[in-house]
Amino acid sequence: MLTNHILKMKQKLFFMLAVFLSMTAAKAQYTTPNTGVTWSLDDLVANSSGALTLSAGIYTLSQNLTIAANDAIVINTDATLKINADIGILVNGDFTSDAGAITITATNTATPYNAITFKTGSSGYFRNTTISYGKGIRVATPDFEMQSCVMSYHMNGSTTSSAINFSTGGNALINNSRFLFNYYPAFSSGANQSVAPTLTNNYLEGNNQSNGNRPQINMGPSGADTLRIVGNTIKGDRTKIRTGGIGASNLLGGGQLKVIIDNNIVTDNRYGITVVGAASSGYIRGNIIEDNNSQNIPAEGGSGISLSASGASTMNIIASRNQIRRNLWGITVIGTARINLGDTNEATFNEGGNIFSENGNTGAAYALYNNTAFPIMAKNNCWIEGQTPTEAQVEAVISHQVDDNTLGLVTFTPFGCDALSNPDFTVVKPIIYPNPSKGNIAIDTPENGTLKIFSINGMFISSFDLNAGTNTIKLDLPAGIYVTKTETKDKNFSNKLVIQ
């Protein structure tokens, strides 16, 4: 009997030891020494006690990796890094992935790895890197940049609600990258976290495969900075009927939302571009917004551009040169939102030039629906593309005070599909694009004149002659913010120019 008792005790102890070892292995992790080291993957293999291994030319991470605040991991040669299920990377220091072709993916694509998390005070740089089958990247630092990368097939994570989730800070840059068929949106930020990344020249397709009520770009308030979404293509998966294109919101109303949404192509989503919430302002310019009608329920969306706000603090958006075609609604303005779609008053000048075509539902055309009590200036727009409409025909595609006396009046004359040549358009402001720019800019001006460039502190830098029409100018300037002053005849216009 005693022998059996001892045997059972040994078996119980062995079982408990096995469970403990199993739990320890599941929680195993490696932290770099925090001594100022800059390690390659090979250095990490040599020093991580098996956390990272190399076999047949493939690196495999099998334990959670923490990069300490004073340390850096640099991948600067072509490599494939596979990460085991539920294993993550926490960056307190620096992480760089920059070579000709780097792949970071799951060991088993059916079981994703955990998020790559950049904490406050860390820095991250990715170039020419394909990142797939994980739980996304969480960015809590402004010192983050991604160039010419691919992020695809990322699943939902406990700390991420998109392929890249911005949680704090501003000024992160995502440029010239592709975001494909991720479970949640490509980009997101919290409703109560002020962040203002710059998202430029990216291609997005089929994100939000979860088919939740989210856009592919799903951003919250910007704070004192400006959210810039410029030059991207956002193409929807028409089978995911709840997915929108671009969304920026200030729903909690405790901060500010400032946006520049310029020169994007937004197509085949539930809706195109939406800005929601009071204390919001900015520009929506030069976008092509087409066929955003995948859900096909007019009461629940389908606008090319939708603006909505409530409360005493209103929204002010300036929209020009957008091409809005074949959505359920062209532009909808709701609550206390306000929009300037074209104005000849020099103090509130906007060149207009928006083009509308075949936006409608239930057999009716809706280019602009003013569902607010505020008036809207909407001069010099092309309300019915491909025609020379009468005033009555334009009136028929605009819903406003004429249709319901509780609504604000839309002033839409003069109109026409060649707005800038309209002789009634007496004040024409020169247009500078792209902005932000890498140094090459174009300026459209109706008259001869001069362009002067100043530093943000007012120091004169250079001057260029302008001819009527489009002028192309190469600026050899370091990255930063500058002030332009354009002089034509007796008119002067100033703008901010961002060089990246």
Short mmCIF file of C-alpha atoms in Angstrom, two decimals:
data_model
loop_
_atom_site.label_atom_id
_atom_site.label_comp_id
_atom_site.label_asym_id
_atom_site.label_seq_id
_atom_site.Cartn_x
_atom_site.Cartn_y
_atom_site.Cartn_z
CA MET A 1 0.00 0.00 0.00
CA LEU A 2 2.78 2.43 0.88
CA THR A 3 4.52 1.63 -2.41
CA ASN A 4 1.32 2.39 -4.36
CA HIS A 5 0.86 5.64 -2.43
CA ILE A 6 4.43 6.74 -3.22
CA LEU A 7 3.93 5.81 -6.88
CA LYS A 8 0.72 7.86 -7.08
CA MET A 9 2.45 10.84 -5.45
CA LYS A 10 5.29 10.63 -7.97
CA GLN A 11 2.79 10.47 -10.83
CA LYS A 12 0.95 13.53 -9.47
CA LEU A 13 4.19 15.47 -9.07
CA PHE A 14 5.27 14.48 -12.58
CA PHE A 15 1.91 15.63 -13.95
CA MET A 16 2.14 18.97 -12.11
CA LEU A 17 5.71 19.44 -13.35
CA ALA A 18 4.62 18.69 -16.89
CA VAL A 19 1.80 21.26 -16.64
CA PHE A 20 4.20 23.85 -15.19
CA LEU A 21 6.75 23.24 -17.95
CA SER A 22 4.01 23.45 -20.55
CA MET A 23 2.78 26.78 -19.14
CA THR A 24 6.34 28.09 -18.94
CA ALA A 25 7.00 27.11 -22.56
CA ALA A 26 3.76 28.76 -23.67
CA LYS A 27 4.83 32.00 -22.01
CA ALA A 28 8.49 31.78 -23.01
CA GLN A 29 9.97 35.00 -24.29
CA TYR A 30 13.26 36.65 -25.06
CA THR A 31 14.18 40.27 -24.30
CA THR A 32 17.25 41.88 -25.80
CA PRO A 33 19.88 42.93 -23.20
CA ASN A 34 19.09 46.69 -23.20
CA THR A 35 22.79 47.53 -23.50
CA GLY A 36 22.66 49.54 -26.73
CA VAL A 37 23.14 46.58 -29.06
CA THR A 38 22.15 46.74 -32.72
CA TRP A 39 21.52 43.18 -33.83
CA SER A 40 20.82 41.47 -37.13
CA LEU A 41 18.66 38.35 -37.30
CA ASP A 42 21.85 36.25 -37.22
CA ASP A 43 22.93 38.03 -34.05
CA LEU A 44 19.55 37.28 -32.55
CA VAL A 45 19.90 33.59 -33.49
CA ALA A 46 23.28 33.48 -31.73
CA ASN A 47 22.12 35.22 -28.56
CA SER A 48 18.44 34.41 -27.98
CA SER A 49 18.85 30.88 -26.56
CA GLY A 50 16.66 29.34 -29.23
CA ALA A 51 13.94 31.99 -29.42
CA LEU A 52 14.95 32.62 -33.03
CA THR A 53 16.37 29.81 -35.13
CA LEU A 54 17.66 29.50 -38.68
CA SER A 55 17.05 26.44 -40.83
CA ALA A 56 17.25 26.02 -44.61
CA GLY A 57 17.57 29.78 -45.02
CA ILE A 58 14.37 30.58 -43.05
CA TYR A 59 14.32 32.30 -39.67
CA THR A 60 11.66 31.10 -37.23
CA LEU A 61 10.59 32.98 -34.11
CA SER A 62 9.12 30.59 -31.53
CA GLN A 63 9.09 32.83 -28.45
CA ASN A 64 7.71 36.30 -27.83
CA LEU A 65 10.39 38.86 -28.63
CA THR A 66 10.82 42.16 -26.79
CA ILE A 67 13.26 44.72 -28.17
CA ALA A 68 14.45 46.70 -25.16
CA ALA A 69 14.37 50.51 -25.16
CA ASN A 70 18.11 50.93 -25.78
CA ASP A 71 18.41 48.18 -28.40
CA ALA A 72 17.69 47.80 -32.11
CA ILE A 73 16.95 44.95 -34.49
CA VAL A 74 17.91 45.68 -38.11
CA ILE A 75 17.01 43.44 -41.05
CA ASN A 76 19.01 44.87 -43.95
CA THR A 77 19.45 41.84 -46.19
CA ASP A 78 16.77 39.84 -48.01
CA ALA A 79 15.25 37.36 -45.56
CA THR A 80 12.17 35.34 -44.66
CA LEU A 81 11.05 35.47 -41.04
CA LYS A 82 8.32 33.07 -39.95
CA ILE A 83 6.56 33.54 -36.63
CA ASN A 84 4.76 30.80 -34.73
CA ALA A 85 1.11 30.99 -33.73
CA ASP A 86 0.28 33.56 -31.02
CA ILE A 87 3.89 34.76 -30.84
CA GLY A 88 4.38 38.53 -31.03
CA ILE A 89 7.06 41.20 -31.22
CA LEU A 90 7.07 44.10 -28.75
CA VAL A 91 9.24 47.05 -29.73
CA ASN A 92 10.40 49.46 -27.03
CA GLY A 93 13.56 50.37 -28.97
CA ASP A 94 14.08 50.36 -32.73
CA PHE A 95 12.99 47.91 -35.42
CA THR A 96 14.09 48.31 -39.04
CA SER A 97 13.19 46.07 -41.98
CA ASP A 98 14.82 47.50 -45.10
CA ALA A 99 16.31 45.52 -47.96
CA GLY A 100 15.36 44.43 -51.47
CA ALA A 101 12.78 41.82 -50.45
CA ILE A 102 11.88 40.83 -46.88
CA THR A 103 9.00 38.56 -45.87
CA ILE A 104 7.46 38.40 -42.40
CA THR A 105 4.72 35.78 -42.24
CA ALA A 106 3.15 33.03 -40.15
CA THR A 107 4.79 29.63 -39.79
CA ASN A 108 1.33 28.22 -40.49
CA THR A 109 -0.96 30.59 -42.39
CA ALA A 110 -3.98 29.02 -40.69
CA THR A 111 -2.76 30.10 -37.23
CA PRO A 112 -1.68 33.76 -37.21
CA TYR A 113 1.06 35.23 -35.06
CA ASN A 114 0.34 38.03 -32.60
CA ALA A 115 0.67 41.73 -33.28
CA ILE A 116 3.90 43.60 -33.86
CA THR A 117 3.57 46.39 -31.31
CA PHE A 118 5.49 49.67 -31.28
CA LYS A 119 5.33 51.29 -27.87
CA THR A 120 5.66 54.96 -26.98
CA GLY A 121 9.25 56.11 -27.54
CA SER A 122 10.05 53.35 -30.03
CA SER A 123 10.74 53.70 -33.75
CA GLY A 124 9.86 51.57 -36.74
CA TYR A 125 10.84 51.59 -40.40
CA PHE A 126 9.68 49.13 -43.05
CA ARG A 127 10.63 49.17 -46.73
CA ASN A 128 10.18 46.48 -49.38
CA THR A 129 8.67 44.18 -46.76
CA THR A 130 5.75 41.79 -47.19
CA ILE A 131 3.93 41.29 -43.88
CA SER A 132 1.13 38.72 -43.89
CA TYR A 133 -1.02 36.31 -41.85
CA GLY A 134 -0.53 38.00 -38.50
CA LYS A 135 -2.72 40.11 -36.22
CA GLY A 136 -1.57 43.46 -37.56
CA ILE A 137 0.74 46.22 -36.38
CA ARG A 138 -0.05 48.51 -33.45
CA VAL A 139 1.65 51.91 -33.57
CA ALA A 140 1.88 54.04 -30.43
CA THR A 141 4.73 56.23 -31.66
CA PRO A 142 4.96 59.05 -34.21
CA ASP A 143 8.35 57.72 -35.32
CA PHE A 144 6.97 55.12 -37.71
CA GLU A 145 7.33 54.87 -41.48
CA MET A 146 6.36 52.29 -44.09
CA GLN A 147 7.49 52.52 -47.72
CA SER A 148 6.72 50.15 -50.62
CA CYS A 149 5.41 47.32 -48.45
CA VAL A 150 2.56 44.81 -48.64
CA MET A 151 0.24 43.93 -45.73
CA SER A 152 -2.31 41.20 -46.43
CA TYR A 153 -4.54 38.61 -44.75
CA HIS A 154 -4.13 39.93 -41.20
CA MET A 155 -6.66 38.67 -38.67
CA ASN A 156 -8.25 40.42 -35.71
CA GLY A 157 -6.09 40.79 -32.62
CA SER A 158 -6.72 41.74 -29.01
CA THR A 159 -4.85 45.04 -29.46
CA THR A 160 -5.44 45.70 -33.14
CA SER A 161 -8.61 46.44 -35.09
CA SER A 162 -6.95 46.90 -38.48
CA ALA A 163 -3.83 45.96 -40.40
CA ILE A 164 -2.21 49.06 -38.87
CA ASN A 165 -3.79 50.53 -35.75
CA PHE A 166 -2.59 53.97 -34.64
CA SER A 167 -3.15 54.48 -30.92
CA THR A 168 -1.19 57.60 -29.96
CA GLY A 169 0.98 60.25 -31.53
CA GLY A 170 0.97 61.78 -34.99
CA ASN A 171 3.16 62.16 -38.05
CA ALA A 172 3.53 58.48 -38.93
CA LEU A 173 3.89 57.97 -42.71
CA ILE A 174 2.54 55.11 -44.82
CA ASN A 175 3.45 55.54 -48.48
CA ASN A 176 3.35 53.56 -51.71
CA SER A 177 2.23 50.34 -50.01
CA ARG A 178 -0.48 47.75 -50.64
CA PHE A 179 -3.12 46.56 -48.16
CA LEU A 180 -5.06 43.55 -49.37
CA PHE A 181 -7.93 41.47 -47.97
CA ASN A 182 -7.26 42.06 -44.30
CA TYR A 183 -9.95 40.92 -41.84
CA TYR A 184 -10.46 44.44 -40.50
CA PRO A 185 -9.73 47.84 -42.13
CA ALA A 186 -6.32 48.71 -43.51
CA PHE A 187 -5.93 51.66 -41.08
CA SER A 188 -7.73 52.67 -37.90
CA SER A 189 -7.40 54.74 -34.75
CA GLY A 190 -9.40 55.10 -31.56
CA ALA A 191 -12.43 57.35 -31.12
CA ASN A 192 -10.75 59.12 -28.18
CA GLN A 193 -7.12 59.05 -29.36
CA SER A 194 -5.77 61.97 -31.37
CA VAL A 195 -3.53 60.74 -34.16
CA ALA A 196 -2.71 62.25 -37.55
CA PRO A 197 -0.73 59.95 -39.81
CA THR A 198 -0.04 60.72 -43.45
CA LEU A 199 -1.41 58.02 -45.78
CA THR A 200 -0.19 58.61 -49.33
CA ASN A 201 -0.10 56.74 -52.64
CA ASN A 202 -1.25 53.40 -51.22
CA TYR A 203 -3.41 50.74 -52.88
CA LEU A 204 -6.17 49.21 -50.75
CA GLU A 205 -8.43 46.41 -51.89
CA GLY A 206 -10.91 44.15 -50.12
CA ASN A 207 -10.04 45.13 -46.57
CA ASN A 208 -12.64 44.58 -43.81
CA GLN A 209 -13.30 41.01 -44.88
CA SER A 210 -15.21 40.70 -41.58
CA ASN A 211 -17.95 42.71 -43.36
CA GLY A 212 -18.53 44.83 -40.27
CA ASN A 213 -19.81 48.39 -40.45
CA ARG A 214 -16.37 49.91 -41.07
CA PRO A 215 -14.55 51.70 -43.89
CA GLN A 216 -11.21 50.50 -45.25
CA ILE A 217 -9.65 53.66 -43.77
CA ASN A 218 -11.26 54.19 -40.36
CA MET A 219 -9.72 57.15 -38.54
CA GLY A 220 -10.69 59.10 -35.43
CA PRO A 221 -9.81 62.67 -34.32
CA SER A 222 -6.56 64.29 -35.44
CA GLY A 223 -6.03 66.65 -32.53
CA ALA A 224 -4.03 69.78 -33.32
CA ASP A 225 -2.42 68.15 -36.36
CA THR A 226 -4.01 67.24 -39.71
CA LEU A 227 -4.94 63.79 -41.00
CA ARG A 228 -3.71 63.53 -44.60
CA ILE A 229 -5.17 60.90 -46.93
CA VAL A 230 -3.73 61.69 -50.34
CA GLY A 231 -3.32 59.83 -53.62
CA ASN A 232 -4.61 56.44 -52.50
CA THR A 233 -6.75 53.92 -54.38
CA ILE A 234 -9.43 52.31 -52.20
CA LYS A 235 -11.25 49.51 -54.03
CA GLY A 236 -13.95 47.51 -52.31
CA ASP A 237 -14.86 43.84 -52.44
CA ARG A 238 -18.47 44.13 -53.59
CA THR A 239 -19.44 40.96 -51.72
CA LYS A 240 -18.63 42.75 -48.42
CA ILE A 241 -21.61 45.07 -48.52
CA ARG A 242 -20.98 46.77 -45.14
CA THR A 243 -17.53 48.08 -46.00
CA GLY A 244 -17.01 51.79 -46.74
CA GLY A 245 -14.16 53.61 -48.42
CA ILE A 246 -12.71 56.42 -46.27
CA GLY A 247 -14.06 57.40 -42.86
CA ALA A 248 -12.87 60.11 -40.48
CA SER A 249 -14.85 60.79 -37.34
CA ASN A 250 -14.88 62.93 -34.22
CA LEU A 251 -17.80 61.23 -32.57
CA LEU A 252 -16.92 62.01 -28.96
CA GLY A 253 -16.57 65.70 -29.77
CA GLY A 254 -13.84 66.30 -27.22
CA GLY A 255 -11.10 67.24 -29.66
CA GLN A 256 -10.60 68.32 -33.24
CA LEU A 257 -10.66 66.60 -36.58
CA LYS A 258 -8.78 68.29 -39.41
CA VAL A 259 -8.56 66.45 -42.71
CA ILE A 260 -6.99 66.73 -46.12
CA ILE A 261 -8.53 64.06 -48.36
CA ASP A 262 -7.15 64.74 -51.82
CA ASN A 263 -6.66 62.95 -55.14
CA ASN A 264 -7.86 59.51 -54.05
CA ILE A 265 -9.73 56.96 -56.16
CA VAL A 266 -12.58 55.41 -54.14
CA THR A 267 -14.67 52.75 -55.85
CA ASP A 268 -16.93 49.72 -55.27
CA ASN A 269 -17.50 50.29 -51.55
CA ARG A 270 -20.71 50.76 -49.57
CA TYR A 271 -19.98 54.51 -49.55
CA GLY A 272 -17.11 56.69 -50.70
CA ILE A 273 -15.91 59.30 -48.18
CA THR A 274 -17.55 60.21 -44.89
CA VAL A 275 -16.60 62.80 -42.26
CA VAL A 276 -18.58 62.63 -39.02
CA GLY A 277 -18.64 64.77 -35.89
CA ALA A 278 -18.54 68.38 -34.77
CA ALA A 279 -15.35 70.44 -34.56
CA SER A 280 -14.29 68.99 -37.90
CA SER A 281 -12.80 70.89 -40.81
CA GLY A 282 -10.64 70.48 -43.86
CA TYR A 283 -10.51 69.75 -47.57
CA ILE A 284 -11.87 67.06 -49.88
CA ARG A 285 -10.38 67.76 -53.31
CA GLY A 286 -9.63 66.07 -56.60
CA ASN A 287 -11.03 62.66 -55.66
CA ILE A 288 -12.60 60.21 -58.11
CA ILE A 289 -15.52 58.60 -56.25
CA GLU A 290 -17.42 56.04 -58.30
CA ASP A 291 -19.81 53.09 -57.91
CA ASN A 292 -19.94 53.13 -54.12
CA ASN A 293 -23.27 51.36 -53.96
CA SER A 294 -22.43 47.76 -53.03
CA GLN A 295 -25.04 47.54 -50.26
CA ASN A 296 -27.68 49.26 -52.41
CA ILE A 297 -29.83 50.38 -49.48
CA PRO A 298 -30.27 54.18 -49.82
CA ALA A 299 -31.43 54.65 -46.21
CA GLU A 300 -28.18 53.16 -44.89
CA GLY A 301 -25.53 54.75 -47.10
CA GLY A 302 -24.25 54.90 -50.61
CA SER A 303 -23.07 58.53 -50.72
CA GLY A 304 -20.07 59.60 -52.71
CA ILE A 305 -19.36 62.12 -49.94
CA SER A 306 -21.33 62.20 -46.69
CA LEU A 307 -20.90 64.83 -43.97
CA SER A 308 -22.71 64.57 -40.64
CA ALA A 309 -22.45 66.55 -37.41
CA SER A 310 -24.60 67.49 -34.43
CA GLY A 311 -24.41 70.02 -31.66
CA ALA A 312 -23.39 73.65 -31.54
CA SER A 313 -19.89 73.14 -32.91
CA THR A 314 -20.32 72.75 -36.64
CA MET A 315 -18.30 71.09 -39.37
CA ASN A 316 -16.69 73.08 -42.20
CA ILE A 317 -15.45 71.22 -45.27
CA ILE A 318 -14.22 72.71 -48.56
CA ALA A 319 -14.74 70.38 -51.52
CA SER A 320 -13.55 71.00 -55.07
CA ARG A 321 -12.72 69.18 -58.30
CA ASN A 322 -14.14 65.87 -57.14
CA GLN A 323 -15.62 63.49 -59.72
CA ILE A 324 -18.65 61.78 -58.21
CA ARG A 325 -20.35 59.15 -60.37
CA ARG A 326 -22.86 56.31 -60.00
CA ASN A 327 -23.22 56.35 -56.23
CA LEU A 328 -26.66 56.12 -54.58
CA TRP A 329 -26.25 59.76 -53.52
CA GLY A 330 -23.74 62.31 -54.77
CA ILE A 331 -23.11 64.43 -51.65
CA THR A 332 -25.23 64.33 -48.50
CA VAL A 333 -24.92 66.97 -45.76
CA ILE A 334 -26.64 66.21 -42.44
CA GLY A 335 -27.30 67.90 -39.08
CA THR A 336 -24.93 70.80 -38.38
CA ALA A 337 -22.36 69.85 -41.01
CA ARG A 338 -21.36 72.58 -43.44
CA ILE A 339 -19.69 72.41 -46.82
CA ASN A 340 -18.38 74.92 -49.34
CA LEU A 341 -18.74 73.49 -52.86
CA GLY A 342 -17.85 76.66 -54.77
CA ASP A 343 -17.83 80.35 -53.92
CA THR A 344 -16.68 83.48 -55.76
CA ASN A 345 -16.39 85.54 -52.57
CA GLU A 346 -12.66 86.14 -52.12
CA ALA A 347 -12.83 85.60 -48.35
CA THR A 348 -14.44 82.17 -48.72
CA PHE A 349 -13.20 81.39 -52.22
CA ASN A 350 -13.51 77.88 -53.60
CA GLU A 351 -13.10 77.13 -57.30
CA GLY A 352 -15.84 74.47 -57.33
CA GLY A 353 -15.36 72.27 -60.38
CA ASN A 354 -17.01 69.18 -58.86
CA ILE A 355 -18.47 66.80 -61.44
CA PHE A 356 -21.63 64.75 -60.82
CA SER A 357 -23.00 61.94 -62.97
CA GLU A 358 -25.72 59.31 -62.51
CA ASN A 359 -25.89 59.45 -58.73
CA GLY A 360 -29.31 58.25 -57.67
CA ASN A 361 -31.64 55.66 -56.25
CA THR A 362 -35.26 54.52 -56.55
CA GLY A 363 -35.47 56.14 -59.97
CA ALA A 364 -34.46 59.66 -58.82
CA ALA A 365 -31.18 61.54 -59.27
CA TYR A 366 -29.46 63.08 -56.24
CA ALA A 367 -26.32 65.09 -56.93
CA LEU A 368 -26.54 67.07 -53.67
CA TYR A 369 -28.85 66.55 -50.71
CA ASN A 370 -28.73 69.41 -48.19
CA ASN A 371 -30.39 67.91 -45.13
CA THR A 372 -29.35 70.83 -42.89
CA ALA A 373 -30.78 74.24 -42.07
CA PHE A 374 -27.62 75.94 -43.37
CA PRO A 375 -27.19 77.50 -46.81
CA ILE A 376 -24.61 75.94 -49.13
CA MET A 377 -22.57 77.84 -51.69
CA ALA A 378 -22.11 75.52 -54.67
CA LYS A 379 -21.11 77.63 -57.66
CA ASN A 380 -19.35 76.52 -60.82
CA ASN A 381 -19.94 72.81 -60.64
CA CYS A 382 -20.84 70.31 -63.36
CA TRP A 383 -24.14 68.93 -62.08
CA ILE A 384 -25.04 66.69 -65.03
CA GLU A 385 -21.95 65.44 -66.83
CA GLY A 386 -22.12 65.21 -70.62
CA GLN A 387 -24.97 67.70 -70.94
CA THR A 388 -25.59 71.40 -71.07
CA PRO A 389 -28.47 71.39 -68.60
CA THR A 390 -31.00 74.10 -67.93
CA GLU A 391 -31.34 75.63 -64.49
CA ALA A 392 -34.51 73.59 -63.97
CA GLN A 393 -32.64 70.37 -64.77
CA VAL A 394 -29.92 71.23 -62.24
CA GLU A 395 -32.56 72.15 -59.67
CA ALA A 396 -34.05 68.68 -60.13
CA VAL A 397 -30.87 66.91 -58.93
CA ILE A 398 -30.43 69.14 -55.84
CA SER A 399 -32.57 68.73 -52.69
CA HIS A 400 -32.73 71.88 -50.53
CA GLN A 401 -34.98 74.73 -49.43
CA VAL A 402 -36.92 74.75 -52.69
CA ASP A 403 -38.09 71.21 -51.88
CA ASP A 404 -38.48 71.66 -48.09
CA ASN A 405 -38.62 75.10 -46.47
CA THR A 406 -36.95 73.80 -43.29
CA LEU A 407 -33.74 73.16 -45.23
CA GLY A 408 -30.99 75.56 -46.23
CA LEU A 409 -30.79 77.08 -49.69
CA VAL A 410 -28.21 75.81 -52.16
CA THR A 411 -26.83 78.54 -54.44
CA PHE A 412 -25.72 76.64 -57.53
CA THR A 413 -25.53 79.33 -60.23
CA PRO A 414 -23.43 79.85 -62.23
CA PHE A 415 -22.94 76.24 -63.23
CA GLY A 416 -21.46 74.31 -66.12
CA CYS A 417 -19.02 71.56 -66.91
CA ASP A 418 -16.21 74.00 -67.69
CA ALA A 419 -16.51 75.99 -64.49
CA LEU A 420 -13.11 77.65 -64.47
CA SER A 421 -13.70 79.25 -67.88
CA ASN A 422 -17.05 80.69 -66.82
CA PRO A 423 -16.89 84.49 -67.15
CA ASP A 424 -19.05 84.86 -64.02
CA PHE A 425 -16.35 83.13 -61.99
CA THR A 426 -14.56 86.38 -61.25
CA VAL A 427 -12.09 85.30 -58.57
CA VAL A 428 -9.97 82.28 -59.47
CA LYS A 429 -7.43 81.15 -56.91
CA PRO A 430 -4.27 79.43 -58.20
CA ILE A 431 -4.22 75.72 -57.37
CA ILE A 432 -0.97 74.07 -56.17
CA TYR A 433 -0.70 70.28 -56.26
CA PRO A 434 0.29 67.75 -55.10
CA ASN A 435 0.47 69.03 -51.55
CA PRO A 436 2.23 67.39 -49.69
CA SER A 437 4.90 67.04 -52.39
CA LYS A 438 8.31 65.46 -52.74
CA GLY A 439 9.55 68.55 -54.59
CA ASN A 440 7.81 68.59 -57.97
CA ILE A 441 4.67 70.74 -57.94
CA ALA A 442 2.20 72.00 -60.51
CA ILE A 443 0.36 75.33 -60.32
CA ASP A 444 -2.81 76.03 -62.27
CA THR A 445 -3.41 79.74 -62.65
CA PRO A 446 -5.73 81.72 -64.99
CA GLU A 447 -3.28 84.60 -65.27
CA ASN A 448 0.42 85.33 -65.52
CA GLY A 449 2.04 85.99 -62.20
CA THR A 450 4.74 85.11 -59.69
CA LEU A 451 5.19 82.37 -57.13
CA LYS A 452 7.32 83.15 -54.07
CA ILE A 453 8.45 80.56 -51.52
CA PHE A 454 9.05 81.48 -47.87
CA SER A 455 10.17 79.48 -44.86
CA ILE A 456 7.63 78.89 -42.11
CA ASN A 457 9.39 81.73 -40.26
CA GLY A 458 8.84 84.15 -43.14
CA MET A 459 12.33 84.07 -44.72
CA PHE A 460 12.25 84.49 -48.52
CA ILE A 461 13.70 81.47 -50.35
CA SER A 462 13.00 81.70 -54.09
CA SER A 463 10.75 83.12 -56.79
CA PHE A 464 9.30 81.69 -60.05
CA ASP A 465 7.48 83.30 -62.97
CA LEU A 466 4.06 81.85 -63.77
CA ASN A 467 2.25 81.71 -67.09
CA ALA A 468 -1.51 81.36 -67.46
CA GLY A 469 -2.34 77.66 -67.43
CA THR A 470 -0.41 74.82 -65.79
CA ASN A 471 3.14 75.47 -64.58
CA THR A 472 5.48 72.67 -63.48
CA ILE A 473 8.13 73.65 -60.94
CA LYS A 474 10.91 71.58 -59.35
CA LEU A 475 11.73 72.70 -55.82
CA ASP A 476 15.05 71.68 -54.32
CA LEU A 477 14.00 72.06 -50.69
CA PRO A 478 14.56 69.97 -47.59
CA ALA A 479 11.52 68.30 -46.05
CA GLY A 480 9.41 70.70 -44.02
CA ILE A 481 6.57 73.22 -44.11
CA TYR A 482 6.76 76.32 -46.33
CA VAL A 483 4.52 79.24 -47.23
CA THR A 484 3.75 80.09 -50.86
CA LYS A 485 2.61 83.50 -52.03
CA THR A 486 1.09 83.69 -55.50
CA GLU A 487 0.67 87.12 -57.10
CA THR A 488 -1.53 87.61 -60.18
CA LYS A 489 -2.41 91.16 -61.26
CA ASP A 490 -3.87 92.81 -58.16
CA LYS A 491 -4.57 89.59 -56.22
CA ASN A 492 -2.38 87.80 -53.68
CA PHE A 493 -2.96 84.31 -52.31
CA SER A 494 -1.02 82.48 -49.59
CA ASN A 495 -0.93 78.75 -48.93
CA LYS A 496 0.96 76.24 -46.82
CA LEU A 497 3.14 73.80 -48.78
CA VAL A 498 4.45 70.57 -47.26
CA ILE A 499 7.63 69.05 -48.72
CA GLN A 500 8.19 65.43 -47.74
#
